[in-house]
């Protein structure tokens, strides 16, 4: 009886091993993961030189992980097993309080040389703008990660990278009155729904607080007018989805509660030109994405190289927003305030920042990045 049971177990084990191997050979190779919002490693080029240097082996290991059959399901099984075993994290994600999933960052995720390069490039860019008579018209919004602002939600004894070190570096290196106090305003409102539970981005409410901080940091208009303008936009926020699962969820494939997406629709008629004439839309929002897996792309269809938005207040002001994906849900707040808004994602274009500035000649400039993404960005420093 025991011998028969052992034979059956061995048979099942070998069936699983060979079955997975066969599936790996016959399944179609995928180049993009819509759930993780990232490119997947395809089969790497092989050569004697690449093998001897170890480049092929490294990429092949990533390839096996990325192309593993039923990968999403295995990740889910692993996460559930670790959760049941009492673990407080899985796949670099903490199981936080109030049903939040919080990304885990360590010192190893960041490189000091890259951080210094990026800060230096940002400093030089700002100094150049200020030398061209834009002293009060250049602002920097660095958005802390969800893990940093909601650190009280972390499990007991959980450790994560302290972003305060980087924030203090920015305050020291950048000219005065350039850095908008986004961190401070978010910390004041951390009990509100300012970050998604299942995604690394801030919510539209979080972005609204960033917009409010920006208005307060600008010298134009009275404080009363600024507050009136901001409150009007906050009151106009409306929910368009209550079943959003984002990037953090995709790392572990499990959640406690789905997220809600809010939007602000600016008043007026707008023209949105994508990537210098690729297409033109009359709305900033791409509503079709609410029916798809990547719902965050409802904001302008995801990250675009260059957006040219016209139709706002006829005041001759041109805003250039140099950004990462954290700015996507914040853009509509600016659309009414400026005659033209130019949105630039340096990661998506093959051009230097100086060239883009010469092309559009903005009167106002905002650099808006998530702190983690800015520290890891390899494009900002090499594109002056």
Tab-separated table of N, CA and C in Angstrom, residues 210-349:
chain	number	residue	atom	x	y	z
A	210	UNK	N	-1.235	67.750	-3.796
A	210	UNK	CA	-0.010	68.230	-4.433
A	210	UNK	C	-0.259	69.505	-5.219
A	211	UNK	N	-1.397	69.562	-5.905
A	211	UNK	CA	-1.787	70.758	-6.664
A	211	UNK	C	-2.007	71.942	-5.723
A	212	UNK	N	-2.654	71.684	-4.602
A	212	UNK	CA	-2.891	72.730	-3.609
A	212	UNK	C	-1.562	73.275	-3.074
A	213	UNK	N	-0.611	72.378	-2.794
A	213	UNK	CA	0.708	72.797	-2.320
A	213	UNK	C	1.418	73.636	-3.375
A	214	UNK	N	1.243	73.272	-4.650
A	214	UNK	CA	1.860	74.035	-5.744
A	214	UNK	C	1.292	75.451	-5.803
A	215	UNK	N	-0.029	75.571	-5.723
A	215	UNK	CA	-0.653	76.900	-5.766
A	215	UNK	C	-0.143	77.776	-4.612
A	216	UNK	N	-0.036	77.177	-3.449
A	216	UNK	CA	0.417	77.927	-2.273
A	216	UNK	C	1.879	78.368	-2.404
A	217	UNK	N	2.663	77.596	-3.169
A	217	UNK	CA	4.081	77.924	-3.347
A	217	UNK	C	4.305	78.989	-4.417
A	218	UNK	N	3.283	79.235	-5.247
A	218	UNK	CA	3.398	80.243	-6.305
A	218	UNK	C	3.065	81.629	-5.767
A	219	UNK	N	3.676	82.636	-6.334
A	219	UNK	CA	3.490	84.010	-5.855
A	219	UNK	C	2.264	84.696	-6.456
A	220	UNK	N	1.777	84.186	-7.585
A	220	UNK	CA	0.647	84.847	-8.255
A	220	UNK	C	-0.672	84.602	-7.517
A	221	UNK	N	-1.591	85.561	-7.620
A	221	UNK	CA	-2.936	85.499	-7.015
A	221	UNK	C	-2.878	85.542	-5.481
A	222	UNK	N	-4.003	85.940	-4.907
A	222	UNK	CA	-4.096	86.012	-3.451
A	222	UNK	C	-4.346	84.631	-2.863
A	223	UNK	N	-4.068	84.492	-1.577
A	223	UNK	CA	-4.271	83.197	-0.905
A	223	UNK	C	-5.740	82.778	-0.968
A	224	UNK	N	-6.627	83.748	-0.860
A	224	UNK	CA	-8.065	83.465	-0.900
A	224	UNK	C	-8.475	82.922	-2.266
A	225	UNK	N	-7.950	83.510	-3.332
A	225	UNK	CA	-8.271	83.064	-4.688
A	225	UNK	C	-7.702	81.671	-4.956
A	226	UNK	N	-6.485	81.430	-4.458
A	226	UNK	CA	-5.863	80.111	-4.622
A	226	UNK	C	-6.706	79.019	-3.958
A	227	UNK	N	-7.134	79.271	-2.732
A	227	UNK	CA	-7.921	78.291	-1.992
A	227	UNK	C	-9.275	78.053	-2.656
A	228	UNK	N	-9.876	79.116	-3.154
A	228	UNK	CA	-11.169	79.006	-3.839
A	228	UNK	C	-11.035	78.158	-5.102
A	229	UNK	N	-9.950	78.392	-5.860
A	229	UNK	CA	-9.692	77.635	-7.080
A	229	UNK	C	-9.474	76.159	-6.773
A	230	UNK	N	-8.663	75.874	-5.745
A	230	UNK	CA	-8.363	74.490	-5.375
A	230	UNK	C	-9.603	73.756	-4.883
A	231	UNK	N	-10.392	74.391	-4.004
A	231	UNK	CA	-11.575	73.747	-3.439
A	231	UNK	C	-12.617	73.430	-4.505
A	232	UNK	N	-12.730	74.308	-5.496
A	232	UNK	CA	-13.676	74.073	-6.593
A	232	UNK	C	-13.332	72.769	-7.316
A	233	UNK	N	-12.059	72.531	-7.520
A	233	UNK	CA	-11.635	71.326	-8.233
A	233	UNK	C	-11.779	70.076	-7.365
A	234	UNK	N	-11.541	70.219	-6.078
A	234	UNK	CA	-11.701	69.081	-5.173
A	234	UNK	C	-13.161	68.618	-5.136
A	235	UNK	N	-14.078	69.590	-5.082
A	235	UNK	CA	-15.505	69.270	-5.023
A	235	UNK	C	-16.020	68.615	-6.307
A	236	UNK	N	-15.279	68.824	-7.403
A	236	UNK	CA	-15.710	68.275	-8.697
A	236	UNK	C	-15.187	66.863	-8.962
A	237	UNK	N	-14.419	66.305	-8.045
A	237	UNK	CA	-13.896	64.946	-8.239
A	237	UNK	C	-15.048	63.947	-8.303
A	238	UNK	N	-14.972	63.048	-9.261
A	238	UNK	CA	-16.028	62.029	-9.364
A	238	UNK	C	-15.422	60.647	-9.590
A	239	UNK	N	-16.106	59.643	-9.063
A	239	UNK	CA	-15.640	58.260	-9.167
A	239	UNK	C	-16.009	57.667	-10.531
A	240	UNK	N	-15.047	56.989	-11.161
A	240	UNK	CA	-15.314	56.353	-12.457
A	240	UNK	C	-15.054	54.846	-12.428
A	241	UNK	N	-14.476	54.353	-11.321
A	241	UNK	CA	-14.236	52.908	-11.189
A	241	UNK	C	-14.112	52.549	-9.718
A	242	UNK	N	-14.595	51.368	-9.353
A	242	UNK	CA	-14.429	50.888	-7.974
A	242	UNK	C	-13.857	49.475	-7.932
A	243	UNK	N	-13.185	49.091	-9.034
A	243	UNK	CA	-12.601	47.743	-9.091
A	243	UNK	C	-11.182	47.753	-9.657
A	244	UNK	N	-10.411	48.759	-9.259
A	244	UNK	CA	-9.052	48.923	-9.766
A	244	UNK	C	-8.054	48.092	-8.965
A	245	UNK	N	-7.234	47.334	-9.681
A	245	UNK	CA	-6.121	46.590	-9.094
A	245	UNK	C	-4.863	46.976	-9.868
A	246	UNK	N	-3.849	47.484	-9.172
A	246	UNK	CA	-2.703	48.052	-9.868
A	246	UNK	C	-1.413	47.273	-9.760
A	247	UNK	N	-0.303	48.012	-9.812
A	247	UNK	CA	1.019	47.410	-9.915
A	247	UNK	C	1.433	46.620	-8.672
A	248	UNK	N	1.064	47.095	-7.495
A	248	UNK	CA	1.455	46.382	-6.269
A	248	UNK	C	0.715	45.055	-6.170
A	249	UNK	N	-0.543	45.067	-6.521
A	249	UNK	CA	-1.327	43.831	-6.559
A	249	UNK	C	-0.684	42.808	-7.485
A	250	UNK	N	-0.214	43.266	-8.652
A	250	UNK	CA	0.320	42.341	-9.652
A	250	UNK	C	1.565	41.606	-9.169
A	251	UNK	N	2.240	42.135	-8.134
A	251	UNK	CA	3.437	41.476	-7.613
A	251	UNK	C	3.107	40.251	-6.772
A	252	UNK	N	1.883	40.238	-6.204
A	252	UNK	CA	1.529	39.112	-5.335
A	252	UNK	C	0.198	38.451	-5.724
A	253	UNK	N	-0.543	39.112	-6.631
A	253	UNK	CA	-1.810	38.557	-7.137
A	253	UNK	C	-2.827	38.233	-6.043
A	254	UNK	N	-2.897	39.071	-5.033
A	254	UNK	CA	-3.937	38.919	-4.027
A	254	UNK	C	-4.233	40.293	-3.426
A	255	UNK	N	-5.476	40.472	-2.978
A	255	UNK	CA	-5.882	41.761	-2.431
A	255	UNK	C	-6.964	41.541	-1.383
A	256	UNK	N	-7.191	42.586	-0.570
A	256	UNK	CA	-8.266	42.541	0.423
A	256	UNK	C	-9.462	43.370	-0.029
A	257	UNK	N	-9.165	44.504	-0.672
A	257	UNK	CA	-10.221	45.394	-1.138
A	257	UNK	C	-9.753	46.116	-2.391
A	258	UNK	N	-10.601	46.192	-3.399
A	258	UNK	CA	-10.242	46.866	-4.648
A	258	UNK	C	-10.276	48.382	-4.459
A	259	UNK	N	-9.598	49.078	-5.367
A	259	UNK	CA	-9.480	50.528	-5.271
A	259	UNK	C	-10.505	51.253	-6.128
A	260	UNK	N	-10.686	52.533	-5.796
A	260	UNK	CA	-11.597	53.403	-6.531
A	260	UNK	C	-10.785	54.481	-7.240
A	261	UNK	N	-11.137	54.753	-8.501
A	261	UNK	CA	-10.461	55.795	-9.275
A	261	UNK	C	-11.380	57.003	-9.399
A	262	UNK	N	-10.835	58.170	-9.042
A	262	UNK	CA	-11.557	59.434	-9.190
A	262	UNK	C	-10.892	60.269	-10.276
A	263	UNK	N	-11.673	61.104	-10.939
A	263	UNK	CA	-11.119	61.989	-11.967
A	263	UNK	C	-11.658	63.410	-11.777
A	264	UNK	N	-10.925	64.352	-12.330
A	264	UNK	CA	-11.394	65.740	-12.401
A	264	UNK	C	-11.478	66.108	-13.877
A	265	UNK	N	-12.654	66.496	-14.325
A	265	UNK	CA	-12.834	66.915	-15.716
A	265	UNK	C	-12.852	68.445	-15.782
A	266	UNK	N	-11.820	69.051	-16.358
A	266	UNK	CA	-11.764	70.512	-16.438
A	266	UNK	C	-12.863	71.078	-17.320
A	267	UNK	N	-13.318	72.281	-16.987
A	267	UNK	CA	-14.365	72.940	-17.762
A	267	UNK	C	-13.781	73.534	-19.037
A	268	UNK	N	-14.556	73.471	-20.116
A	268	UNK	CA	-14.102	74.065	-21.369
A	268	UNK	C	-13.867	73.020	-22.444
A	269	UNK	N	-13.414	73.488	-23.592
A	269	UNK	CA	-13.119	72.615	-24.731
A	269	UNK	C	-11.608	72.560	-24.919
A	270	UNK	N	-11.072	71.350	-24.947
A	270	UNK	CA	-9.627	71.187	-25.017
A	270	UNK	C	-9.211	70.354	-26.237
A	271	UNK	N	-8.009	70.608	-26.658
A	271	UNK	CA	-7.391	69.811	-27.713
A	271	UNK	C	-6.136	69.171	-27.139
A	272	UNK	N	-6.031	67.854	-27.269
A	272	UNK	CA	-4.876	67.121	-26.736
A	272	UNK	C	-4.157	66.452	-27.906
A	273	UNK	N	-2.975	66.961	-28.232
A	273	UNK	CA	-2.175	66.418	-29.340
A	273	UNK	C	-1.136	65.459	-28.765
A	274	UNK	N	-1.154	64.231	-29.244
A	274	UNK	CA	-0.241	63.198	-28.773
A	274	UNK	C	1.018	63.141	-29.635
A	275	UNK	N	2.167	63.174	-28.970
A	275	UNK	CA	3.461	62.891	-29.595
A	275	UNK	C	3.660	63.602	-30.935
A	276	UNK	N	3.481	64.920	-30.895
A	276	UNK	CA	3.735	65.813	-32.039
A	276	UNK	C	2.958	65.416	-33.295
A	277	UNK	N	1.666	65.149	-33.102
A	277	UNK	CA	0.796	64.910	-34.245
A	277	UNK	C	0.410	63.469	-34.493
A	278	UNK	N	0.805	62.572	-33.590
A	278	UNK	CA	0.447	61.149	-33.739
A	278	UNK	C	-1.072	60.987	-33.797
A	279	UNK	N	-1.776	61.714	-32.938
A	279	UNK	CA	-3.239	61.772	-32.954
A	279	UNK	C	-3.689	62.970	-32.120
A	280	UNK	N	-4.937	63.401	-32.324
A	280	UNK	CA	-5.494	64.518	-31.566
A	280	UNK	C	-6.831	64.100	-30.965
A	281	UNK	N	-7.009	64.374	-29.682
A	281	UNK	CA	-8.239	64.027	-28.973
A	281	UNK	C	-8.861	65.293	-28.394
A	282	UNK	N	-10.175	65.229	-28.096
A	282	UNK	CA	-10.840	66.374	-27.458
A	282	UNK	C	-11.033	66.148	-25.962
A	283	UNK	N	-10.437	65.079	-25.447
A	283	UNK	CA	-10.496	64.789	-24.019
A	283	UNK	C	-9.161	64.243	-23.563
A	284	UNK	N	-8.776	64.592	-22.349
A	284	UNK	CA	-7.545	64.068	-21.763
A	284	UNK	C	-7.704	62.601	-21.393
A	285	UNK	N	-8.926	62.183	-21.103
A	285	UNK	CA	-9.176	60.830	-20.608
A	285	UNK	C	-9.412	59.832	-21.736
A	286	UNK	N	-8.878	58.628	-21.538
A	286	UNK	CA	-9.087	57.516	-22.463
A	286	UNK	C	-9.972	56.492	-21.741
A	287	UNK	N	-11.282	56.694	-21.863
A	287	UNK	CA	-12.245	55.951	-21.050
A	287	UNK	C	-12.231	54.448	-21.310
A	288	UNK	N	-11.788	54.031	-22.478
A	288	UNK	CA	-11.808	52.593	-22.814
A	288	UNK	C	-10.988	51.756	-21.835
A	289	UNK	N	-9.963	52.381	-21.213
A	289	UNK	CA	-9.098	51.626	-20.313
A	289	UNK	C	-9.804	51.200	-19.027
A	290	UNK	N	-10.928	51.818	-18.711
A	290	UNK	CA	-11.675	51.411	-17.520
A	290	UNK	C	-12.268	50.014	-17.678
A	291	UNK	N	-12.355	49.552	-18.923
A	291	UNK	CA	-12.867	48.201	-19.194
A	291	UNK	C	-11.731	47.197	-19.344
A	292	UNK	N	-10.490	47.669	-19.204
A	292	UNK	CA	-9.336	46.796	-19.379
A	292	UNK	C	-8.593	46.608	-18.062
A	293	UNK	N	-7.539	45.796	-18.108
A	293	UNK	CA	-6.796	45.478	-16.889
A	293	UNK	C	-6.014	46.684	-16.370
A	294	UNK	N	-5.442	47.466	-17.283
A	294	UNK	CA	-4.610	48.602	-16.924
A	294	UNK	C	-5.465	49.864	-16.795
A	295	UNK	N	-6.266	49.944	-15.737
A	295	UNK	CA	-7.213	51.045	-15.594
A	295	UNK	C	-6.535	52.392	-15.353
A	296	UNK	N	-5.336	52.398	-14.798
A	296	UNK	CA	-4.654	53.667	-14.541
A	296	UNK	C	-4.357	54.414	-15.846
A	297	UNK	N	-4.358	53.699	-16.965
A	297	UNK	CA	-4.125	54.344	-18.260
A	297	UNK	C	-5.318	55.156	-18.745
A	298	UNK	N	-6.395	55.205	-17.946
A	298	UNK	CA	-7.496	56.115	-18.265
A	298	UNK	C	-6.968	57.546	-18.312
A	299	UNK	N	-5.886	57.811	-17.570
A	299	UNK	CA	-5.246	59.119	-17.601
A	299	UNK	C	-4.325	59.198	-18.821
A	300	UNK	N	-4.831	59.803	-19.895
A	300	UNK	CA	-4.095	60.071	-21.141
A	300	UNK	C	-3.613	58.826	-21.885
A	301	UNK	N	-4.156	57.658	-21.543
A	301	UNK	CA	-3.721	56.441	-22.241
A	301	UNK	C	-2.376	55.936	-21.776
A	302	UNK	N	-1.977	56.309	-20.568
A	302	UNK	CA	-0.679	55.871	-20.044
A	302	UNK	C	0.402	56.896	-20.315
A	303	UNK	N	1.653	56.514	-20.131
A	303	UNK	CA	2.773	57.437	-20.310
A	303	UNK	C	3.003	57.741	-21.789
A	304	UNK	N	2.990	59.015	-22.129
A	304	UNK	CA	3.225	59.471	-23.493
A	304	UNK	C	4.508	60.302	-23.529
A	305	UNK	N	5.148	60.353	-24.673
A	305	UNK	CA	6.371	61.137	-24.809
A	305	UNK	C	6.111	62.616	-24.612
A	306	UNK	N	5.220	63.175	-25.456
A	306	UNK	CA	4.877	64.594	-25.368
A	306	UNK	C	3.380	64.772	-25.609
A	307	UNK	N	2.735	65.504	-24.718
A	307	UNK	CA	1.344	65.903	-24.894
A	307	UNK	C	1.297	67.423	-24.997
A	308	UNK	N	0.537	67.938	-25.962
A	308	UNK	CA	0.326	69.377	-26.082
A	308	UNK	C	-1.166	69.634	-25.858
A	309	UNK	N	-1.488	70.286	-24.752
A	309	UNK	CA	-2.884	70.501	-24.365
A	309	UNK	C	-3.204	71.992	-24.448
A	310	UNK	N	-4.198	72.342	-25.242
A	310	UNK	CA	-4.615	73.745	-25.372
A	310	UNK	C	-6.109	73.865	-25.090
A	311	UNK	N	-6.526	75.084	-24.697
A	311	UNK	CA	-7.942	75.317	-24.429
A	311	UNK	C	-8.200	75.922	-23.069
A	312	UNK	N	-7.138	76.156	-22.303
A	312	UNK	CA	-7.298	76.738	-20.974
A	312	UNK	C	-7.445	78.245	-21.017
A	313	UNK	N	-7.273	78.889	-19.879
A	313	UNK	CA	-7.411	80.333	-19.741
A	313	UNK	C	-6.461	81.060	-20.703
A	314	UNK	N	-6.990	82.028	-21.439
A	314	UNK	CA	-6.177	82.778	-22.403
A	314	UNK	C	-5.367	83.848	-21.672
A	315	UNK	N	-4.274	83.403	-21.087
A	315	UNK	CA	-3.434	84.317	-20.304
A	315	UNK	C	-1.991	84.362	-20.803
A	316	UNK	N	-1.717	83.679	-21.929
A	316	UNK	CA	-0.378	83.685	-22.502
A	316	UNK	C	0.614	82.800	-21.763
A	317	UNK	N	0.172	82.113	-20.722
A	317	UNK	CA	1.069	81.268	-19.935
A	317	UNK	C	1.174	79.863	-20.532
A	318	UNK	N	2.405	79.393	-20.632
A	318	UNK	CA	2.664	78.043	-21.144
A	318	UNK	C	3.387	77.255	-20.052
A	319	UNK	N	2.764	76.190	-19.590
A	319	UNK	CA	3.356	75.343	-18.555
A	319	UNK	C	3.997	74.118	-19.184
A	320	UNK	N	5.245	73.851	-18.826
A	320	UNK	CA	5.868	72.586	-19.206
A	320	UNK	C	5.978	71.718	-17.968
A	321	UNK	N	5.405	70.528	-18.043
A	321	UNK	CA	5.417	69.578	-16.936
A	321	UNK	C	6.324	68.415	-17.307
A	322	UNK	N	7.492	68.354	-16.669
A	322	UNK	CA	8.464	67.279	-16.905
A	322	UNK	C	8.215	66.233	-15.840
A	323	UNK	N	7.863	65.015	-16.242
A	323	UNK	CA	7.248	64.128	-15.247
A	323	UNK	C	7.482	62.644	-15.444
A	324	UNK	N	7.052	61.883	-14.415
A	324	UNK	CA	6.884	60.438	-14.546
A	324	UNK	C	5.388	60.143	-14.402
A	325	UNK	N	5.020	58.903	-14.189
A	325	UNK	CA	3.606	58.515	-14.203
A	325	UNK	C	2.789	59.098	-13.054
A	326	UNK	N	3.448	59.583	-11.983
A	326	UNK	CA	2.708	60.174	-10.861
A	326	UNK	C	1.967	61.445	-11.276
A	327	UNK	N	2.425	62.091	-12.337
A	327	UNK	CA	1.777	63.330	-12.779
A	327	UNK	C	0.498	63.073	-13.567
A	328	UNK	N	0.306	61.857	-14.049
A	328	UNK	CA	-0.793	61.587	-14.981
A	328	UNK	C	-2.156	62.007	-14.454
A	329	UNK	N	-2.445	61.704	-13.198
A	329	UNK	CA	-3.760	62.044	-12.645
A	329	UNK	C	-3.832	63.489	-12.165
A	330	UNK	N	-2.711	64.200	-12.198
A	330	UNK	CA	-2.657	65.582	-11.731
A	330	UNK	C	-2.798	66.585	-12.873
A	331	UNK	N	-2.498	66.154	-14.089
A	331	UNK	CA	-2.486	67.048	-15.256
A	331	UNK	C	-3.792	67.832	-15.424
A	332	UNK	N	-4.972	67.203	-15.302
A	332	UNK	CA	-6.226	67.958	-15.510
A	332	UNK	C	-6.393	69.165	-14.596
A	333	UNK	N	-5.773	69.159	-13.417
A	333	UNK	CA	-5.879	70.310	-12.520
A	333	UNK	C	-5.213	71.555	-13.113
A	334	UNK	N	-4.213	71.345	-13.978
A	334	UNK	CA	-3.488	72.475	-14.571
A	334	UNK	C	-4.110	72.969	-15.878
A	335	UNK	N	-4.949	72.161	-16.498
A	335	UNK	CA	-5.404	72.450	-17.853
A	335	UNK	C	-6.188	73.755	-17.984
A	336	UNK	N	-6.951	74.114	-16.951
A	336	UNK	CA	-7.724	75.360	-16.990
A	336	UNK	C	-6.872	76.589	-16.669
A	337	UNK	N	-5.756	76.380	-15.961
A	337	UNK	CA	-4.979	77.501	-15.426
A	337	UNK	C	-4.001	78.102	-16.430
A	338	UNK	N	-3.670	77.337	-17.474
A	338	UNK	CA	-2.667	77.781	-18.444
A	338	UNK	C	-3.242	77.726	-19.871
A	339	UNK	N	-2.780	78.633	-20.706
A	339	UNK	CA	-3.244	78.643	-22.099
A	339	UNK	C	-2.799	77.384	-22.832
A	340	UNK	N	-1.628	76.918	-22.459
A	340	UNK	CA	-1.115	75.674	-23.049
A	340	UNK	C	-0.337	74.908	-21.989
A	341	UNK	N	-0.511	73.583	-21.984
A	341	UNK	CA	0.247	72.716	-21.082
A	341	UNK	C	1.007	71.701	-21.937
A	342	UNK	N	2.321	71.685	-21.786
A	342	UNK	CA	3.174	70.719	-22.490
A	342	UNK	C	3.640	69.690	-21.477
A	343	UNK	N	3.293	68.439	-21.708
A	343	UNK	CA	3.651	67.354	-20.784
A	343	UNK	C	4.759	66.523	-21.426
A	344	UNK	N	5.876	66.383	-20.727
A	344	UNK	CA	7.046	65.695	-21.289
A	344	UNK	C	7.495	64.566	-20.364
A	345	UNK	N	7.600	63.367	-20.916
A	345	UNK	CA	8.143	62.218	-20.189
A	345	UNK	C	9.471	61.865	-20.854
A	346	UNK	N	10.580	62.223	-20.205
A	346	UNK	CA	11.905	62.046	-20.794
A	346	UNK	C	12.233	60.582	-21.078
A	347	UNK	N	11.566	59.679	-20.396
A	347	UNK	CA	11.827	58.255	-20.601
A	347	UNK	C	11.261	57.752	-21.921
A	348	UNK	N	10.347	58.538	-22.505
A	348	UNK	CA	9.635	58.091	-23.697
A	348	UNK	C	10.094	58.780	-24.981
A	349	UNK	N	11.030	59.723	-24.873
A	349	UNK	CA	11.454	60.455	-26.070
A	349	UNK	C	12.960	60.353	-26.265
